[in-house]
mmCIF file of C-alpha atoms in Angstrom:
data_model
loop_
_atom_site.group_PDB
_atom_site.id
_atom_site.type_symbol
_atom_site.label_atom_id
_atom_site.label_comp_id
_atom_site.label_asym_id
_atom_site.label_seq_id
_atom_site.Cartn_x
_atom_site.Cartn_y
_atom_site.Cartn_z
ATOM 1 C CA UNK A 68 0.000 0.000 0.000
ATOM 2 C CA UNK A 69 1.165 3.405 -1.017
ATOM 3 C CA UNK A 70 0.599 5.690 2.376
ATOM 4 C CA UNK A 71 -0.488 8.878 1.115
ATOM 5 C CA UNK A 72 -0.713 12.292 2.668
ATOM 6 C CA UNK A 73 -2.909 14.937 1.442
ATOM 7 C CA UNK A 74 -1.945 18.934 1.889
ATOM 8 C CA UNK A 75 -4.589 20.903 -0.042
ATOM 9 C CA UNK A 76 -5.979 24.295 0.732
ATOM 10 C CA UNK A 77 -9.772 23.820 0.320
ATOM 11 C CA UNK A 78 -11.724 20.666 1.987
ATOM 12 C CA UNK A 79 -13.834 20.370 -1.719
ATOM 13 C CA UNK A 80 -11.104 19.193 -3.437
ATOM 14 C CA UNK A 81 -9.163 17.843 -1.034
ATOM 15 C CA UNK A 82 -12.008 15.698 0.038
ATOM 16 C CA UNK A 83 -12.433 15.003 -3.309
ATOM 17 C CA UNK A 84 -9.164 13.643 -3.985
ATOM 18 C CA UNK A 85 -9.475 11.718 -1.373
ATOM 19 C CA UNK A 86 -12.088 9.888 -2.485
ATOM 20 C CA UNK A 87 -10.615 9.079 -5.603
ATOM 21 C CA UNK A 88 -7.416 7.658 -4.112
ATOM 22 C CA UNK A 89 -9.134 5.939 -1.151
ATOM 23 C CA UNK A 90 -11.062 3.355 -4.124
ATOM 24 C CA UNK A 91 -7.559 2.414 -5.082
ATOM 25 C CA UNK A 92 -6.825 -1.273 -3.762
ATOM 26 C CA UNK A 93 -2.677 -0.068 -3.447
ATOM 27 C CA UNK A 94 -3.348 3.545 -1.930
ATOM 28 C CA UNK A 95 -4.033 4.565 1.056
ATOM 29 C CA UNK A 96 -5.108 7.800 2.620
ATOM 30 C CA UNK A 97 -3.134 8.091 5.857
ATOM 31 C CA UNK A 98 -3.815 12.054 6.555
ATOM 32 C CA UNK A 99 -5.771 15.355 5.294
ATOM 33 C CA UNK A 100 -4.771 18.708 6.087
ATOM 34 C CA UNK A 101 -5.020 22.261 5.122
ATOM 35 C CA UNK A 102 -2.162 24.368 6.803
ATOM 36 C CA UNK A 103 1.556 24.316 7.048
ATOM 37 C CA UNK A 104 1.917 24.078 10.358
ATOM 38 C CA UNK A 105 -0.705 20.178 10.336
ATOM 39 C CA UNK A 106 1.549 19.162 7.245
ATOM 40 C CA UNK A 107 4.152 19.256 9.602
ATOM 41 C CA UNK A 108 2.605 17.517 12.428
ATOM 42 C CA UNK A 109 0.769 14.819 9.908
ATOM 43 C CA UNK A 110 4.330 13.943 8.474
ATOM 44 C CA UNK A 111 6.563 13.545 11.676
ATOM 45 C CA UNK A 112 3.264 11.396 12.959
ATOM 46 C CA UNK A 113 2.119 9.253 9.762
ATOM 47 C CA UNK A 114 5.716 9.440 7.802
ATOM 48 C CA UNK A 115 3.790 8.639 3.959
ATOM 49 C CA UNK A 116 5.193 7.269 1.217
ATOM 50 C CA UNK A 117 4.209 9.894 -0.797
ATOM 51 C CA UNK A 118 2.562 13.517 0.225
ATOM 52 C CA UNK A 119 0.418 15.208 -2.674
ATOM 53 C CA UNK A 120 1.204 19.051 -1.433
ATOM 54 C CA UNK A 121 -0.134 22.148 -2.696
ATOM 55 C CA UNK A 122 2.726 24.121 -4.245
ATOM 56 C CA UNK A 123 1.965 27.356 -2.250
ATOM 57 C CA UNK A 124 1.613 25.718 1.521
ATOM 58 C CA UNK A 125 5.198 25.448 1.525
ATOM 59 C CA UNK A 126 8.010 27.443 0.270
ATOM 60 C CA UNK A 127 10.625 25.926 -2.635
ATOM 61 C CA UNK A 128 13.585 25.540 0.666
ATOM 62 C CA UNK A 129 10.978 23.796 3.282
ATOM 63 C CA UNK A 130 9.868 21.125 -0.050
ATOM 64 C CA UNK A 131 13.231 20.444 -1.209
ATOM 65 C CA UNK A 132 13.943 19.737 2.577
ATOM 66 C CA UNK A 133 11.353 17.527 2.985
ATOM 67 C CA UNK A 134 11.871 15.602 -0.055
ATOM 68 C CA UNK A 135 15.455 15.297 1.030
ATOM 69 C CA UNK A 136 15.395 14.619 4.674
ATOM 70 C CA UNK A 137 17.480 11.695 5.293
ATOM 71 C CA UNK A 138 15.620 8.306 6.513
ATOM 72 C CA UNK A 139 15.148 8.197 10.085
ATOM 73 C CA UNK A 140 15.789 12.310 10.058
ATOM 74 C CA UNK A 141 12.674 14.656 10.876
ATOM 75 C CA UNK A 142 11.307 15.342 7.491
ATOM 76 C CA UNK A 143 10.032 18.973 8.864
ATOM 77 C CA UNK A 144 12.767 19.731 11.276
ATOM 78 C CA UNK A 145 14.096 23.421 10.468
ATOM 79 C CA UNK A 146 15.693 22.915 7.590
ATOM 80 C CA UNK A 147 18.240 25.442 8.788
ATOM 81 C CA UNK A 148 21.226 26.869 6.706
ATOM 82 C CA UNK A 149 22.381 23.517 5.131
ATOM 83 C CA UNK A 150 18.834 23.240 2.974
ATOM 84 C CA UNK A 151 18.338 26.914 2.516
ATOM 85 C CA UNK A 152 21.837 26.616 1.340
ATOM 86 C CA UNK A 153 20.930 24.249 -1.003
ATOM 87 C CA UNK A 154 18.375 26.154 -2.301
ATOM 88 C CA UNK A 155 19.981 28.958 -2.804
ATOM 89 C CA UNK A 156 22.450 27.323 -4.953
ATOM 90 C CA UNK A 157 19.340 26.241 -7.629
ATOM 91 C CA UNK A 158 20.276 29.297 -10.288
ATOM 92 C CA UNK A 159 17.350 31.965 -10.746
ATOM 93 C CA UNK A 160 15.197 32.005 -14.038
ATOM 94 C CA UNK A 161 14.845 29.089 -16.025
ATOM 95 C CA UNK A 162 16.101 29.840 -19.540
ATOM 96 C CA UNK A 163 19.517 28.284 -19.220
ATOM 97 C CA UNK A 164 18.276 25.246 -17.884
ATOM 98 C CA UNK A 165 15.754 23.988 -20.761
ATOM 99 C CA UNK A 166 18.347 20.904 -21.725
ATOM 100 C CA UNK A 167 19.107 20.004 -17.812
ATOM 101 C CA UNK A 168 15.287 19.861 -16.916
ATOM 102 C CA UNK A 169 14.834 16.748 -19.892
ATOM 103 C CA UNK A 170 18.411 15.072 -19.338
ATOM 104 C CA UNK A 171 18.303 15.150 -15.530
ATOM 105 C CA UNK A 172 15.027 13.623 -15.948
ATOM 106 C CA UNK A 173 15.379 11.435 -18.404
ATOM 107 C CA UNK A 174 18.531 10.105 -16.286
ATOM 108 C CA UNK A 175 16.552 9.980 -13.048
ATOM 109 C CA UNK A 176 13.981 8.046 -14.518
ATOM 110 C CA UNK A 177 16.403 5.224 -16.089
ATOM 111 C CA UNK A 178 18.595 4.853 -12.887
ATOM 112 C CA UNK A 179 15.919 5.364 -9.595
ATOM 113 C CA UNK A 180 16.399 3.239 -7.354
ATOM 114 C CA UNK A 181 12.360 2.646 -4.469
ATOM 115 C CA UNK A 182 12.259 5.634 -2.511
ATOM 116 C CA UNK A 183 14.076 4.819 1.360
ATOM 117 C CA UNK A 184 13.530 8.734 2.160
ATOM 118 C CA UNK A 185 11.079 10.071 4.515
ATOM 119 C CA UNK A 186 8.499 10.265 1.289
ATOM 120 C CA UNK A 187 8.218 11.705 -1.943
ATOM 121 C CA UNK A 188 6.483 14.800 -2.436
ATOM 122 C CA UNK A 189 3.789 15.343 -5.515
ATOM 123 C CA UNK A 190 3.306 18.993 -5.598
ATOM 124 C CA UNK A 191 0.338 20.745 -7.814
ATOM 125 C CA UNK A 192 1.207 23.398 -9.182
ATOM 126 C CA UNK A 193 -0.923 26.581 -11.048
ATOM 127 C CA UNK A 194 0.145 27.171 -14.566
ATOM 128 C CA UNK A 195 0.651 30.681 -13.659
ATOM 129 C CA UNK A 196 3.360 29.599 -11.269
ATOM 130 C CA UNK A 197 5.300 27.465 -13.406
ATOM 131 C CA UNK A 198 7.975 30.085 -13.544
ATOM 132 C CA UNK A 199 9.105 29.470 -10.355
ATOM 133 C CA UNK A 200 10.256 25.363 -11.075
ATOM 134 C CA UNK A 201 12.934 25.554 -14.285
ATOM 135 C CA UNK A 202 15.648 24.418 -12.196
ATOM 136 C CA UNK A 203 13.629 22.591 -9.088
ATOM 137 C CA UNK A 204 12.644 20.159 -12.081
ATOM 138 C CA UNK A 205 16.504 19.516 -13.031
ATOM 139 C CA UNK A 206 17.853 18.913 -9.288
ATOM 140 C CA UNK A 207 14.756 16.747 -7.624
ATOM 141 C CA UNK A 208 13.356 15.651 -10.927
ATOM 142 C CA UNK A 209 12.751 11.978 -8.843
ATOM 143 C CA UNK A 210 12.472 13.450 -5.606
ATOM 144 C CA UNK A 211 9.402 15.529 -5.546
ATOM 145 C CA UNK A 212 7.479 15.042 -8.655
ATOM 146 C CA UNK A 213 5.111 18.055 -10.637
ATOM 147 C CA UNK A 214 1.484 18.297 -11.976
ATOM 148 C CA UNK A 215 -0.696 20.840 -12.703
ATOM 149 C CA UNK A 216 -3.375 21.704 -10.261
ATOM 150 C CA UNK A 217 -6.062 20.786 -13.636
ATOM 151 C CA UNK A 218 -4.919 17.697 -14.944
ATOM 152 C CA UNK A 219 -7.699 15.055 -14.322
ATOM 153 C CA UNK A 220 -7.855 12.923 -10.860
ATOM 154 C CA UNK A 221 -6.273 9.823 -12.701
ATOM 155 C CA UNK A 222 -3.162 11.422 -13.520
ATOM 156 C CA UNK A 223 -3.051 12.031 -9.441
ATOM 157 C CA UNK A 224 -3.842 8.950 -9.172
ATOM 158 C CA UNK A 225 -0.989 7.443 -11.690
ATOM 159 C CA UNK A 226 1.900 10.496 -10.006
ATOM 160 C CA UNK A 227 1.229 8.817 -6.619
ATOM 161 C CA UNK A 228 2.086 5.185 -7.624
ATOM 162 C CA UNK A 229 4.739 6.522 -9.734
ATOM 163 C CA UNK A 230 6.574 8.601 -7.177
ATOM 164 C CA UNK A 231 6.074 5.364 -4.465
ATOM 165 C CA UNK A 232 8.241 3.316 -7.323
ATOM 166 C CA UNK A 233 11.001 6.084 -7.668
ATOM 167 C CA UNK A 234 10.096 7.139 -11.173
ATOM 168 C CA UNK A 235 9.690 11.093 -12.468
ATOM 169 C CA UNK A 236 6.369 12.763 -12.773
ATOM 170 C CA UNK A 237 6.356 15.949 -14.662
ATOM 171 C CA UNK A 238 3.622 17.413 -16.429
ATOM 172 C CA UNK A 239 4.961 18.234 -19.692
ATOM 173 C CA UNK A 240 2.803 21.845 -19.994
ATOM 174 C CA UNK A 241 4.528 22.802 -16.807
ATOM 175 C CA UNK A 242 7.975 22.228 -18.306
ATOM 176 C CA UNK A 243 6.906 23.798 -21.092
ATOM 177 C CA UNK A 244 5.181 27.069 -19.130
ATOM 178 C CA UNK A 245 8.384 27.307 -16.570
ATOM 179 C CA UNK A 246 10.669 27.592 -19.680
ATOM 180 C CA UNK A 247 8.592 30.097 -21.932
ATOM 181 C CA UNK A 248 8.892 32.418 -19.247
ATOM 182 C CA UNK A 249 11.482 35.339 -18.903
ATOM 183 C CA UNK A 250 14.521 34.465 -16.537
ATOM 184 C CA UNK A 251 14.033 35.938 -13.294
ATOM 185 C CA UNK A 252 16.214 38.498 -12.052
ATOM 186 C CA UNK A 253 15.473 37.557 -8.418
ATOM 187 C CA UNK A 254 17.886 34.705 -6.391
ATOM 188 C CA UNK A 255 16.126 32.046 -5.031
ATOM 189 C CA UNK A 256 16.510 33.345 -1.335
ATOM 190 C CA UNK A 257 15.069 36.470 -2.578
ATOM 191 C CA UNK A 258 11.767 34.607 -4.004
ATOM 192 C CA UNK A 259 12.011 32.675 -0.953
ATOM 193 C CA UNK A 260 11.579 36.098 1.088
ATOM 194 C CA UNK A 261 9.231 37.589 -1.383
ATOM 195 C CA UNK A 262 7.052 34.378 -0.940
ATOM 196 C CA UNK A 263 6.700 35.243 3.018
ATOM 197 C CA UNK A 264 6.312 38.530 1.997
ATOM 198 C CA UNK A 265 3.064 37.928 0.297
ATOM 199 C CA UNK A 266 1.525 36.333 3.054
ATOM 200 C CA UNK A 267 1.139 39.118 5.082
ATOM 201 C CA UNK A 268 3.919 38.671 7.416
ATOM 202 C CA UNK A 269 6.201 41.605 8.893
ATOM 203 C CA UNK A 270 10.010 42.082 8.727
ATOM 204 C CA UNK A 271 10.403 39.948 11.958
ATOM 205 C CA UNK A 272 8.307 37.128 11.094
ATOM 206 C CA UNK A 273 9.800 36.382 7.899
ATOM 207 C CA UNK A 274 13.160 36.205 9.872
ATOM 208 C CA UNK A 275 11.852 33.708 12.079
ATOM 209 C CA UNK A 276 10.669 31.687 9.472
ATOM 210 C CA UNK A 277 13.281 32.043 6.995
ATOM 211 C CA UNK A 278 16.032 31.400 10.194
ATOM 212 C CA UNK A 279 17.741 34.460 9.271
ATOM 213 C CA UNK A 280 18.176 37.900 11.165
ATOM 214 C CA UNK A 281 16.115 40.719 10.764
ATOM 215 C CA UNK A 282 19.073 42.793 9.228
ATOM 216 C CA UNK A 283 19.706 40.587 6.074
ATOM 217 C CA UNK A 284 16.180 40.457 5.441
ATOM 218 C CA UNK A 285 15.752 44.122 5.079
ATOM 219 C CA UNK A 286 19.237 43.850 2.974
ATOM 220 C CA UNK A 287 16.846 41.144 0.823
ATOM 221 C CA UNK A 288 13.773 43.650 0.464
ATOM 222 C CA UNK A 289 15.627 46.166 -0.614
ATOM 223 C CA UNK A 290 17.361 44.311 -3.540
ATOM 224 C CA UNK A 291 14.400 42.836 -4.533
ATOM 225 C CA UNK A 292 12.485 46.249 -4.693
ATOM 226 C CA UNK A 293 15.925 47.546 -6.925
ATOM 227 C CA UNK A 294 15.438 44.574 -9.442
ATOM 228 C CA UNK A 295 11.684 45.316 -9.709
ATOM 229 C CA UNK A 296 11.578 48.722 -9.613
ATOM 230 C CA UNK A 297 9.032 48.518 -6.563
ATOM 231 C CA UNK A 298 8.456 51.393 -4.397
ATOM 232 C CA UNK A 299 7.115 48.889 -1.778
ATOM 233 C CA UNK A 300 7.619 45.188 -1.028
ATOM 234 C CA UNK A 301 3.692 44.998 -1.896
ATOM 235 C CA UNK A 302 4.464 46.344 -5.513
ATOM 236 C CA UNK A 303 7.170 43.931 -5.671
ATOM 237 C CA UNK A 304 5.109 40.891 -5.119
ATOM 238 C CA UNK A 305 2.587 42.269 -7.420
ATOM 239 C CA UNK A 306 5.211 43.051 -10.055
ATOM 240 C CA UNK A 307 7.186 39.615 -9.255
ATOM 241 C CA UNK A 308 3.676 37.361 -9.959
ATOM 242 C CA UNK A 309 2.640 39.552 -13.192
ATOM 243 C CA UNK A 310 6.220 38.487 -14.400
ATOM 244 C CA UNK A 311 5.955 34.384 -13.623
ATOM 245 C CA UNK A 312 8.329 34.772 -11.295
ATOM 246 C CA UNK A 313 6.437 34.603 -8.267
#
């Protein structure tokens, strides 16, 4: 049985996804939630094989962390400066990367080995929002896999069992959308901060969830708000999602 974990904003579809995958003799629903902070709490308690995750409840560091948690780690623990780190190594805009996203899939698929980690991660993802994935799809191409939030409950259905086997899911109109548009100009700390940003959340709160001091983050805003040409982070998140790159 494939343990599955649901993390959808909005019990209509969420419940209805969950009906689809609970007919399916190999799957089974093991969790539903609707926040960040039960995600959390529903993966250190349940541990699933696979965890179908809406791409905005987390941000790109905390779902490359989970998907890369080491078995036996805490798949939610802080991910600290080691996985932002990581993150902020993935290169801004996706242009450059159009050959790496189909080789480093293509390779993933021939040579995955059944997932040991803490669980793969099948995030759904907006069209609109595809801009943001270019070189996410190249690096964890087997590790979290990508659909977009219309494609038809089978193909869920199909990405689940897929991801439980170690194989690559990608929804080919995503790959296409992240590449058609414009490279970013933002880093992928500063999209990370931008991200928090949107939410609503003040200078200090994005500190505390981004683990870094209050300082650099205002050293962030303002860079980002340069590379826009945003009088005010709120212009900048506007301007940053009218350009695909939020």
């Amino acid at each position: 049985m494939v343990r599955t974990l649901l993390a959808l904003q909005g019990g209509l579809l969420r419940g209805a996804l969950a009906q689809v995958l609970s007919a399916e003799h190999d799957i089974e629903i093991v969790g539903e939630v609707d926040s960040p902070h039960q995600l959390r709490a529903a993966v250190r308690a349940e541990r699933p094989d696979v965890a179908v995750i809406e791409f905005d409840m987390l941000t790109v560091a905390e779902l490359i962390h989970l998907a890369t948690a080491e078995p036996g780690a805490d798949p939610m623990a802080d991910p600290g400066a080691g996985a932002i780190g990581r993150a902020d190594t993935v290169t801004a805009g996706c242009g450059p990367v159009a050959t790496d996203i189909v080789g480093a899939a293509s390779l993933r698929q021939r040579t995955a080995s059944p997932v040991t980690r803490a669980g793969s991660l099948l995030v759904l993802v907006e069209q609109r929002r595809a801009g943001r994935l270019g070189s996410v799809l190249a690096e964890y191409g087997n590790r979290i896999g990508f659909l977009s939030r219309d494609v038809p409950p089978g193909r869920i259905v199909d990405g689940v069992r897929q991801l439980a086997e170690g194989r690559v899911v990608l929804d080919p109109d995503l790959v296409v959308a992240a590449l058609e548009v414009a490279a970013s100009p933002l880093t992928n700390r500063e999209r990370e901060v931008l991200d928090v940003v949107a939410e609503g959340h003040p200078v200090q709160e994005i500190a505390d969830r981004l683990v870094l001091s209050t300082g650099t983050v205002r050293n962030h805003l303002s860079r980002i708000m340069a590379k826009t040409g945003a009088r005010t982070r709120w212009e900048a998140v506007r301007i940053a999602r009218e350009s695909g790159w939020l």
